[in-house]
Amino acid sequence: TTPTATVTMSNEAKIPEDNMTPTEREQWLRERGVLIETVNDRREAESILSGTTDSRPLNIVEQVQRLSINNDDVSGEGIKFVYIPHDTSQPISTINLPKRLVDALGPAGDIIPTYVKAFFADGKSIDETLFKDQAGKQNLLSGDIEKFAAASSKDNQDKSSPANPAAKLTSAAITNAAAGGSVETFPLVRPSSTNNHRGVSIYLDEVGLLKHLPNNKRASTLAQQCGFVPAPNFYGDVFVGRVLSKNSLHNIDIEKEDIIDSTKEWLRRAPHENTAWQQTLNEVTGRKGEVQPNHAGTEGVAVQVESKDGDKGCSYTWIQNGEEVELTVHLSKKVGEGQKVNKAMIKVAFQLQKITVKYDKETVLEVKVYSKLDVDGCTWTLDKGNLVVTGEKASEGEIWPRLELSG
């Protein structure tokens, strides 16, 4: 069976010999951190996790449900990893990768994505407009746009391959492609000789952004502790696992104390480890690298937006940080050259997820923002003909992927 593989290789991997058989090459890749999930692997996992409750290990959904009932860690034989709910009122917990699954799908390779995939098969709808916006920027799904585009072609029996794969996507195809759960692995620290060949990763819903899942502040804080600044956004509940790459890559235990306690050695060393890895990558590729892409409106770089209503509306720029979003509306261009903006004619209305600006009773700007505002904390002021609107974010620390709810 031809496997599908997502490459997550450690920096110690070398190119295999060309005379390897397909089986030997697959084993070689597994031992060096390439996630390979074959049809047989999926069938084996489904077989183990099917049947009666008494004869099989708990699946990931059942483990999380049991946490909500008992408010305590799920125990069991196997490999321990960590569950971080987006809801900060819920505890971070240690859960279990069942031994039967480890024995069946291992010992080589990271099999946590295979186990947690079902958790992300929640049936929630996907924002097609947001997908195309993000896919066009190549800032989503770790370059896996083609997977969703291929699903769209199959559904529509369309054999064409446009230059932009996102162009042929439909909401139905995106939803179908992610229906069984889609997992993204975000490396917090990669295995290397300087950390005893131990790597730690976050496993998240690959399309959580498209589902408008809530921001996971604790996951973002964890990534920031590992040297990712500004902190990346993670949407919805996530999991954290650990691998050991010495001899062959395989899962090893990590517990909630390893996540919560900032004095743990792996956390203290993570920023240095990531900097060293990035420097090595830069040297190998011969180009300047970044730990992560900048978010729109961050790093002091304002985003320019032209009026959508021609002469009736106003152009503006916007910028953001984790606490607020600021719009600078060019009212001076609206009133005309040589005319002074009359502050008394300005009316700004803040709603939970919308900002409306009127001048002389005429609406010049209406923006449905990406996420919720704290209306009581929103303000505006006039600065030399420019209206400066400051919207306080309801979720502190959240960086929006864009200003508007839909493109």
CSV table of C-alpha atoms in Angstrom, one decimal:
chain,number,residue,atom,x,y,z
A,1,THR,CA,0.0,0.0,0.0
A,2,THR,CA,1.3,3.4,-0.9
A,3,PRO,CA,1.7,5.5,2.3
A,4,THR,CA,0.9,9.2,2.7
A,5,ALA,CA,3.6,11.0,4.6
A,6,THR,CA,4.0,14.3,6.4
A,7,VAL,CA,7.7,15.1,6.8
A,8,THR,CA,8.8,16.1,10.3
A,9,MET,CA,12.4,15.0,10.1
A,10,SER,CA,15.0,15.6,12.8
A,11,ASN,CA,18.0,17.7,11.9
A,12,GLU,CA,20.2,14.6,12.1
A,13,ALA,CA,18.5,12.7,9.3
A,14,LYS,CA,20.5,11.7,6.2
A,15,ILE,CA,19.4,10.8,2.7
A,16,PRO,CA,18.7,7.1,2.4
A,17,GLU,CA,20.5,4.8,-0.1
A,18,ASP,CA,18.8,4.5,-3.5
A,19,ASN,CA,19.0,0.7,-3.4
A,20,MET,CA,16.6,0.4,-0.5
A,21,THR,CA,13.4,-1.6,-1.0
A,22,PRO,CA,10.1,0.3,-0.4
A,23,THR,CA,9.7,-1.4,3.0
A,24,GLU,CA,13.3,-0.6,4.0
A,25,ARG,CA,12.9,3.0,3.0
A,26,GLU,CA,9.6,3.3,4.9
A,27,GLN,CA,11.2,1.9,8.0
A,28,TRP,CA,14.2,4.2,7.6
A,29,LEU,CA,12.0,7.3,7.3
A,30,ARG,CA,9.9,6.3,10.4
A,31,GLU,CA,13.1,5.9,12.4
A,32,ARG,CA,14.1,9.4,11.5
A,33,GLY,CA,11.0,11.3,12.3
A,34,VAL,CA,8.9,11.1,9.1
A,35,LEU,CA,5.2,10.6,9.9
A,36,ILE,CA,4.0,7.8,7.6
A,37,GLU,CA,0.4,6.7,7.9
A,38,THR,CA,-0.5,3.8,5.6
A,39,VAL,CA,-4.0,2.5,4.9
A,40,ASN,CA,-3.1,-0.6,6.9
A,41,ASP,CA,-2.0,1.7,9.8
A,42,ARG,CA,-5.4,3.4,9.8
A,43,ARG,CA,-7.2,0.1,9.6
A,44,GLU,CA,-5.2,-1.3,12.5
A,45,ALA,CA,-5.9,1.8,14.7
A,46,GLU,CA,-9.6,1.6,13.8
A,47,SER,CA,-9.7,-2.1,14.7
A,48,ILE,CA,-8.0,-1.5,18.1
A,49,LEU,CA,-10.3,1.4,19.0
A,50,SER,CA,-13.5,-0.3,17.8
A,51,GLY,CA,-15.5,-3.0,19.7
A,52,THR,CA,-16.9,-2.9,23.2
A,53,THR,CA,-15.6,-0.6,25.9
A,54,ASP,CA,-14.4,-3.6,27.9
A,55,SER,CA,-12.3,-5.0,25.2
A,56,ARG,CA,-10.6,-1.9,23.8
A,57,PRO,CA,-8.6,1.1,25.2
A,58,LEU,CA,-10.4,4.4,25.5
A,59,ASN,CA,-10.2,6.6,22.4
A,60,ILE,CA,-9.1,10.2,22.7
A,61,VAL,CA,-12.7,11.6,22.8
A,62,GLU,CA,-13.6,9.3,25.6
A,63,GLN,CA,-10.5,10.2,27.6
A,64,VAL,CA,-11.3,13.9,27.3
A,65,GLN,CA,-14.9,13.3,28.3
A,66,ARG,CA,-13.8,11.3,31.3
A,67,LEU,CA,-11.6,14.3,32.3
A,68,SER,CA,-14.6,16.6,32.3
A,69,ILE,CA,-16.5,14.1,34.5
A,70,ASN,CA,-13.8,13.2,37.0
A,71,ASN,CA,-11.8,16.4,36.8
A,72,ASP,CA,-8.7,14.3,37.2
A,73,ASP,CA,-6.0,12.7,34.9
A,74,VAL,CA,-6.9,9.6,33.0
A,75,SER,CA,-4.6,6.7,33.9
A,76,GLY,CA,-3.6,3.7,32.0
A,77,GLU,CA,-0.7,1.7,30.5
A,78,GLY,CA,1.0,3.4,27.6
A,79,ILE,CA,2.7,6.7,26.7
A,80,LYS,CA,1.7,9.8,28.6
A,81,PHE,CA,1.1,13.1,26.8
A,82,VAL,CA,-0.7,16.3,27.7
A,83,TYR,CA,-4.1,17.9,27.0
A,84,ILE,CA,-4.5,21.7,27.0
A,85,PRO,CA,-8.1,22.9,26.7
A,86,HIS,CA,-8.7,26.4,25.2
A,87,ASP,CA,-11.0,27.1,28.2
A,88,THR,CA,-8.7,28.4,30.9
A,89,SER,CA,-11.2,27.3,33.6
A,90,GLN,CA,-10.5,23.7,32.6
A,91,PRO,CA,-7.2,22.1,34.0
A,92,ILE,CA,-4.3,21.0,31.9
A,93,SER,CA,-4.2,17.2,32.2
A,94,THR,CA,-2.0,14.2,31.5
A,95,ILE,CA,-3.6,11.6,29.3
A,96,ASN,CA,-2.6,8.3,27.8
A,97,LEU,CA,-1.6,6.9,24.4
A,98,PRO,CA,-2.8,3.3,24.8
A,99,LYS,CA,-0.1,0.6,24.9
A,100,ARG,CA,-2.0,-1.6,22.4
A,101,LEU,CA,-1.9,1.2,19.9
A,102,VAL,CA,1.8,1.9,20.6
A,103,ASP,CA,2.5,-1.8,20.1
A,104,ALA,CA,0.5,-2.0,16.9
A,105,LEU,CA,1.6,1.2,15.1
A,106,GLY,CA,5.1,1.5,16.7
A,107,PRO,CA,7.6,1.2,17.9
A,108,ALA,CA,9.1,3.7,15.4
A,109,GLY,CA,7.5,7.0,14.6
A,110,ASP,CA,5.3,9.6,16.3
A,111,ILE,CA,1.9,8.0,16.5
A,112,ILE,CA,0.1,10.7,18.6
A,113,PRO,CA,-1.3,12.4,15.5
A,114,THR,CA,-3.0,9.1,14.5
A,115,TYR,CA,-4.5,8.8,17.9
A,116,VAL,CA,-5.7,12.4,18.4
A,117,LYS,CA,-7.1,12.9,14.9
A,118,ALA,CA,-10.6,11.7,15.9
A,119,PHE,CA,-10.8,14.4,18.5
A,120,PHE,CA,-10.7,17.1,15.8
A,121,ALA,CA,-13.4,15.4,13.7
A,122,ASP,CA,-16.0,17.6,15.4
A,123,GLY,CA,-18.2,18.3,12.4
A,124,LYS,CA,-17.9,22.1,12.7
A,125,SER,CA,-18.2,24.1,9.5
A,126,ILE,CA,-15.3,25.8,7.8
A,127,ASP,CA,-15.1,29.4,6.6
A,128,GLU,CA,-14.3,29.0,2.9
A,129,THR,CA,-13.6,32.7,2.4
A,130,LEU,CA,-11.1,32.7,5.2
A,131,PHE,CA,-9.4,29.6,3.9
A,132,LYS,CA,-8.9,31.1,0.4
A,133,ASP,CA,-7.6,34.3,2.0
A,134,GLN,CA,-5.0,32.4,4.2
A,135,ALA,CA,-4.2,29.9,1.5
A,136,GLY,CA,-3.4,32.7,-1.0
A,137,LYS,CA,-0.9,34.0,1.5
A,138,GLN,CA,0.6,30.5,1.9
A,139,ASN,CA,0.3,30.9,5.6
A,140,LEU,CA,-2.0,28.0,6.4
A,141,LEU,CA,-1.9,24.3,6.7
A,142,SER,CA,1.9,24.1,6.5
A,143,GLY,CA,1.7,24.2,2.7
A,144,ASP,CA,-0.9,21.4,2.5
A,145,ILE,CA,-3.3,23.4,0.3
A,146,GLU,CA,-2.9,20.8,-2.5
A,147,LYS,CA,-4.5,18.1,-0.3
A,148,PHE,CA,-7.7,20.1,0.0
A,149,ALA,CA,-7.6,21.2,-3.7
A,150,ALA,CA,-7.2,17.5,-4.7
A,151,ALA,CA,-10.3,16.7,-2.7
A,152,SER,CA,-12.2,19.4,-4.5
A,153,SER,CA,-11.1,18.1,-7.9
A,154,LYS,CA,-12.2,14.6,-7.0
A,155,ASP,CA,-15.6,15.7,-5.9
A,156,ASN,CA,-16.1,17.7,-9.0
A,157,GLN,CA,-14.4,15.2,-11.4
A,158,ASP,CA,-12.2,18.2,-12.4
A,159,LYS,CA,-8.8,17.0,-13.7
A,160,SER,CA,-7.5,20.5,-14.3
A,161,SER,CA,-4.7,21.9,-12.1
A,162,PRO,CA,-4.8,25.7,-11.9
A,163,ALA,CA,-1.7,27.6,-10.8
A,164,ASN,CA,-3.4,28.5,-7.6
A,165,PRO,CA,-4.8,25.3,-6.0
A,166,ALA,CA,-7.0,27.3,-3.6
A,167,ALA,CA,-8.9,28.7,-6.6
A,168,LYS,CA,-10.8,25.5,-7.2
A,169,LEU,CA,-11.8,24.8,-3.6
A,170,THR,CA,-15.3,24.6,-2.4
A,171,SER,CA,-16.6,24.7,1.2
A,172,ALA,CA,-18.0,21.2,0.7
A,173,ALA,CA,-14.6,19.8,-0.4
A,174,ILE,CA,-12.7,21.5,2.5
A,175,THR,CA,-15.2,20.2,5.0
A,176,ASN,CA,-15.1,16.7,3.5
A,177,ALA,CA,-11.3,16.6,3.5
A,178,ALA,CA,-11.2,17.5,7.2
A,179,ALA,CA,-14.2,15.5,8.2
A,180,GLY,CA,-12.1,12.6,9.7
A,181,GLY,CA,-9.9,15.0,11.6
A,182,SER,CA,-6.9,16.8,10.4
A,183,VAL,CA,-3.8,17.2,12.7
A,184,GLU,CA,-1.0,19.8,12.4
A,185,THR,CA,2.3,19.2,14.3
A,186,PHE,CA,3.9,22.3,15.6
A,187,PRO,CA,7.5,21.6,16.9
A,188,LEU,CA,8.2,23.5,20.2
A,189,VAL,CA,11.7,22.1,20.2
A,190,ARG,CA,13.3,19.6,17.8
A,191,PRO,CA,15.3,16.6,18.9
A,192,SER,CA,19.1,17.1,18.7
A,193,SER,CA,22.3,16.0,20.4
A,194,THR,CA,22.2,19.1,22.7
A,195,ASN,CA,18.8,18.1,24.2
A,196,ASN,CA,19.5,14.3,24.5
A,197,HIS,CA,17.6,13.8,21.2
A,198,ARG,CA,14.2,14.7,22.8
A,199,GLY,CA,11.7,16.8,20.9
A,200,VAL,CA,8.4,18.3,22.1
A,201,SER,CA,5.5,19.3,19.8
A,202,ILE,CA,2.0,20.7,20.0
A,203,TYR,CA,-0.7,18.8,18.1
A,204,LEU,CA,-3.6,21.0,17.0
A,205,ASP,CA,-6.6,21.0,14.7
A,206,GLU,CA,-5.1,21.9,11.3
A,207,VAL,CA,-8.2,23.8,10.3
A,208,GLY,CA,-9.1,25.3,13.7
A,209,LEU,CA,-8.6,28.8,12.4
A,210,LEU,CA,-11.1,28.1,9.6
A,211,LYS,CA,-13.6,26.8,12.1
A,212,HIS,CA,-13.3,30.0,14.2
A,213,LEU,CA,-12.3,28.0,17.2
A,214,PRO,CA,-11.4,30.0,20.3
A,215,ASN,CA,-7.8,31.1,20.8
A,216,ASN,CA,-5.8,28.8,23.1
A,217,LYS,CA,-3.9,31.3,25.3
A,218,ARG,CA,-2.1,28.7,27.3
A,219,ALA,CA,-0.7,27.0,24.2
A,220,SER,CA,0.4,30.4,22.9
A,221,THR,CA,2.1,31.1,26.2
A,222,LEU,CA,3.9,27.8,26.1
A,223,ALA,CA,5.2,28.5,22.6
A,224,GLN,CA,6.4,32.0,23.7
A,225,GLN,CA,8.3,30.3,26.6
A,226,CYS,CA,10.0,28.2,23.9
A,227,GLY,CA,11.2,31.4,22.1
A,228,PHE,CA,8.5,32.0,19.6
A,229,VAL,CA,7.9,35.8,19.7
A,230,PRO,CA,5.3,37.1,19.0
A,231,ALA,CA,3.5,34.0,20.2
A,232,PRO,CA,1.8,32.1,17.5
A,233,ASN,CA,-2.0,31.5,17.7
A,234,PHE,CA,-3.4,28.1,18.4
A,235,TYR,CA,-7.1,27.5,17.9
A,236,GLY,CA,-9.2,25.2,20.0
A,237,ASP,CA,-8.0,22.4,22.3
A,238,VAL,CA,-4.4,21.1,21.7
A,239,PHE,CA,-2.2,18.2,22.8
A,240,VAL,CA,1.5,18.2,23.7
A,241,GLY,CA,3.7,15.1,23.1
A,242,ARG,CA,7.4,14.2,23.3
A,243,VAL,CA,9.6,12.0,21.1
A,244,LEU,CA,13.0,10.5,21.4
A,245,SER,CA,15.0,10.3,18.1
A,246,LYS,CA,18.1,8.4,19.3
A,247,ASN,CA,18.4,5.1,17.4
A,248,SER,CA,14.9,5.4,16.1
A,249,LEU,CA,12.2,8.1,16.6
A,250,HIS,CA,9.4,7.1,19.0
A,251,ASN,CA,7.1,8.6,21.6
A,252,ILE,CA,8.1,8.9,25.2
A,253,ASP,CA,6.3,10.3,28.3
A,254,ILE,CA,5.6,14.0,29.0
A,255,GLU,CA,3.3,15.0,31.8
A,256,LYS,CA,1.4,18.1,32.8
A,257,GLU,CA,4.1,19.1,35.3
A,258,ASP,CA,6.6,19.3,32.4
A,259,ILE,CA,4.3,22.0,30.8
A,260,ILE,CA,3.2,23.9,33.9
A,261,ASP,CA,6.6,24.2,35.6
A,262,SER,CA,8.6,26.8,33.8
A,263,THR,CA,11.8,25.7,35.6
A,264,LYS,CA,11.9,22.4,33.7
A,265,GLU,CA,15.1,22.1,31.9
A,266,TRP,CA,13.6,21.5,28.5
A,267,LEU,CA,11.6,24.7,28.7
A,268,ARG,CA,14.6,26.7,29.9
A,269,ARG,CA,16.7,25.5,27.1
A,270,ALA,CA,14.1,25.6,24.3
A,271,PRO,CA,14.7,29.3,23.2
A,272,HIS,CA,18.4,28.6,22.7
A,273,GLU,CA,17.7,25.3,21.0
A,274,ASN,CA,15.3,26.9,18.5
A,275,THR,CA,17.7,29.7,17.8
A,276,ALA,CA,20.5,27.3,17.1
A,277,TRP,CA,18.3,25.2,14.9
A,278,GLN,CA,17.2,28.3,12.9
A,279,GLN,CA,20.9,29.4,12.5
A,280,THR,CA,21.8,25.9,11.2
A,281,LEU,CA,18.8,26.0,8.8
A,282,ASN,CA,19.9,29.4,7.5
A,283,GLU,CA,23.5,28.1,6.9
A,284,VAL,CA,22.2,25.0,5.0
A,285,THR,CA,19.7,26.9,2.8
A,286,GLY,CA,21.8,30.0,2.3
A,287,ARG,CA,19.0,32.3,3.2
A,288,LYS,CA,17.7,34.2,6.1
A,289,GLY,CA,15.1,32.3,8.0
A,290,GLU,CA,12.3,33.2,10.4
A,291,VAL,CA,11.1,31.2,13.3
A,292,GLN,CA,7.5,32.1,12.3
A,293,PRO,CA,5.8,34.4,9.8
A,294,ASN,CA,4.7,37.9,11.0
A,295,HIS,CA,0.9,38.4,11.5
A,296,ALA,CA,-1.0,41.1,9.6
A,297,GLY,CA,-0.9,44.4,11.4
A,298,THR,CA,1.9,43.4,13.8
A,299,GLU,CA,5.5,44.4,14.3
A,300,GLY,CA,4.6,48.1,13.9
A,301,VAL,CA,3.6,47.6,10.2
A,302,ALA,CA,0.2,49.1,9.4
A,303,VAL,CA,-2.1,47.5,6.8
A,304,GLN,CA,-3.6,49.9,4.3
A,305,VAL,CA,-7.3,49.4,3.3
A,306,GLU,CA,-8.9,51.4,0.5
A,307,SER,CA,-12.6,52.5,0.7
A,308,LYS,CA,-15.0,49.9,-0.6
A,309,ASP,CA,-17.7,52.5,-1.2
A,310,GLY,CA,-15.8,54.9,-3.5
A,311,ASP,CA,-16.3,58.6,-2.6
A,312,LYS,CA,-18.9,57.7,0.1
A,313,GLY,CA,-16.4,55.8,2.3
A,314,CYS,CA,-13.0,56.4,3.8
A,315,SER,CA,-9.7,54.6,3.4
A,316,TYR,CA,-7.9,53.6,6.6
A,317,THR,CA,-4.9,51.8,8.0
A,318,TRP,CA,-5.0,49.3,10.9
A,319,ILE,CA,-2.5,47.9,13.3
A,320,GLN,CA,-2.8,45.4,16.3
A,321,ASN,CA,-1.2,43.9,19.3
A,322,GLY,CA,-2.4,41.3,21.7
A,323,GLU,CA,-4.6,43.8,23.6
A,324,GLU,CA,-6.1,46.1,21.0
A,325,VAL,CA,-6.6,46.9,17.4
A,326,GLU,CA,-6.2,50.5,16.1
A,327,LEU,CA,-7.8,52.0,13.0
A,328,THR,CA,-6.7,55.3,11.5
A,329,VAL,CA,-9.5,56.7,9.3
A,330,HIS,CA,-8.5,59.4,6.9
A,331,LEU,CA,-11.4,61.8,7.4
A,332,SER,CA,-9.5,64.8,6.0
A,333,LYS,CA,-9.8,63.2,2.5
A,334,LYS,CA,-13.5,62.9,3.0
A,335,VAL,CA,-14.2,66.5,3.9
A,336,GLY,CA,-12.1,67.8,1.0
A,337,GLU,CA,-8.8,69.8,0.7
A,338,GLY,CA,-8.6,72.9,2.8
A,339,GLN,CA,-11.6,71.9,4.9
A,340,LYS,CA,-11.3,71.2,8.6
A,341,VAL,CA,-12.8,68.0,10.2
A,342,ASN,CA,-15.6,69.0,12.6
A,343,LYS,CA,-15.3,66.8,15.6
A,344,ALA,CA,-18.9,67.4,16.6
A,345,MET,CA,-20.0,65.7,13.3
A,346,ILE,CA,-18.2,62.4,14.2
A,347,LYS,CA,-20.1,59.5,15.7
A,348,VAL,CA,-18.4,56.2,16.4
A,349,ALA,CA,-20.5,53.2,17.4
A,350,PHE,CA,-18.9,50.1,19.0
A,351,GLN,CA,-20.7,46.8,19.0
A,352,LEU,CA,-19.5,43.3,20.1
A,353,GLN,CA,-18.1,42.6,16.7
A,354,LYS,CA,-18.6,45.7,14.6
A,355,ILE,CA,-17.2,49.3,14.4
A,356,THR,CA,-19.3,52.0,12.6
A,357,VAL,CA,-18.1,55.5,11.8
A,358,LYS,CA,-20.4,58.3,10.7
A,359,TYR,CA,-19.5,61.8,9.6
A,360,ASP,CA,-22.2,64.4,9.3
A,361,LYS,CA,-24.8,61.6,9.7
A,362,GLU,CA,-23.3,59.6,6.7
A,363,THR,CA,-21.7,56.2,7.3
A,364,VAL,CA,-18.2,56.4,6.1
A,365,LEU,CA,-16.9,53.2,7.5
A,366,GLU,CA,-18.4,49.9,8.8
A,367,VAL,CA,-16.1,47.0,9.7
A,368,LYS,CA,-17.3,43.7,11.0
A,369,VAL,CA,-14.2,42.7,12.9
A,370,TYR,CA,-12.7,39.2,13.1
A,371,SER,CA,-13.2,38.6,16.9
A,372,LYS,CA,-15.1,40.1,19.8
A,373,LEU,CA,-14.4,43.5,21.3
A,374,ASP,CA,-14.6,44.7,24.9
A,375,VAL,CA,-17.0,47.6,24.0
A,376,ASP,CA,-16.5,49.4,27.3
A,377,GLY,CA,-12.8,49.6,26.6
A,378,CYS,CA,-13.1,51.1,23.1
A,379,THR,CA,-12.3,54.7,22.4
A,380,TRP,CA,-11.7,57.2,19.6
A,381,THR,CA,-9.9,60.5,19.2
A,382,LEU,CA,-9.2,63.1,16.4
A,383,ASP,CA,-5.6,63.6,15.4
A,384,LYS,CA,-4.9,66.3,12.7
A,385,GLY,CA,-7.8,65.3,10.5
A,386,ASN,CA,-7.4,61.6,11.1
A,387,LEU,CA,-9.8,59.7,13.3
A,388,VAL,CA,-8.0,57.2,15.5
A,389,VAL,CA,-10.3,54.4,16.6
A,390,THR,CA,-9.0,52.0,19.3
A,391,GLY,CA,-10.8,48.7,19.8
A,392,GLU,CA,-10.0,46.7,23.0
A,393,LYS,CA,-10.0,43.0,22.3
A,394,ALA,CA,-12.2,40.9,24.5
A,395,SER,CA,-9.7,38.1,24.5
A,396,GLU,CA,-6.4,39.5,25.7
A,397,GLY,CA,-3.3,38.2,24.0
A,398,GLU,CA,-5.2,37.2,20.8
A,399,ILE,CA,-3.5,38.1,17.5
A,400,TRP,CA,-6.1,38.2,14.7
A,401,PRO,CA,-5.1,36.7,11.3
A,402,ARG,CA,-6.9,39.7,9.7
A,403,LEU,CA,-9.1,42.6,10.7
A,404,GLU,CA,-12.4,41.7,9.1
A,405,LEU,CA,-14.6,38.7,9.8
A,406,SER,CA,-14.9,37.8,6.1
A,407,GLY,CA,-12.9,39.0,3.2
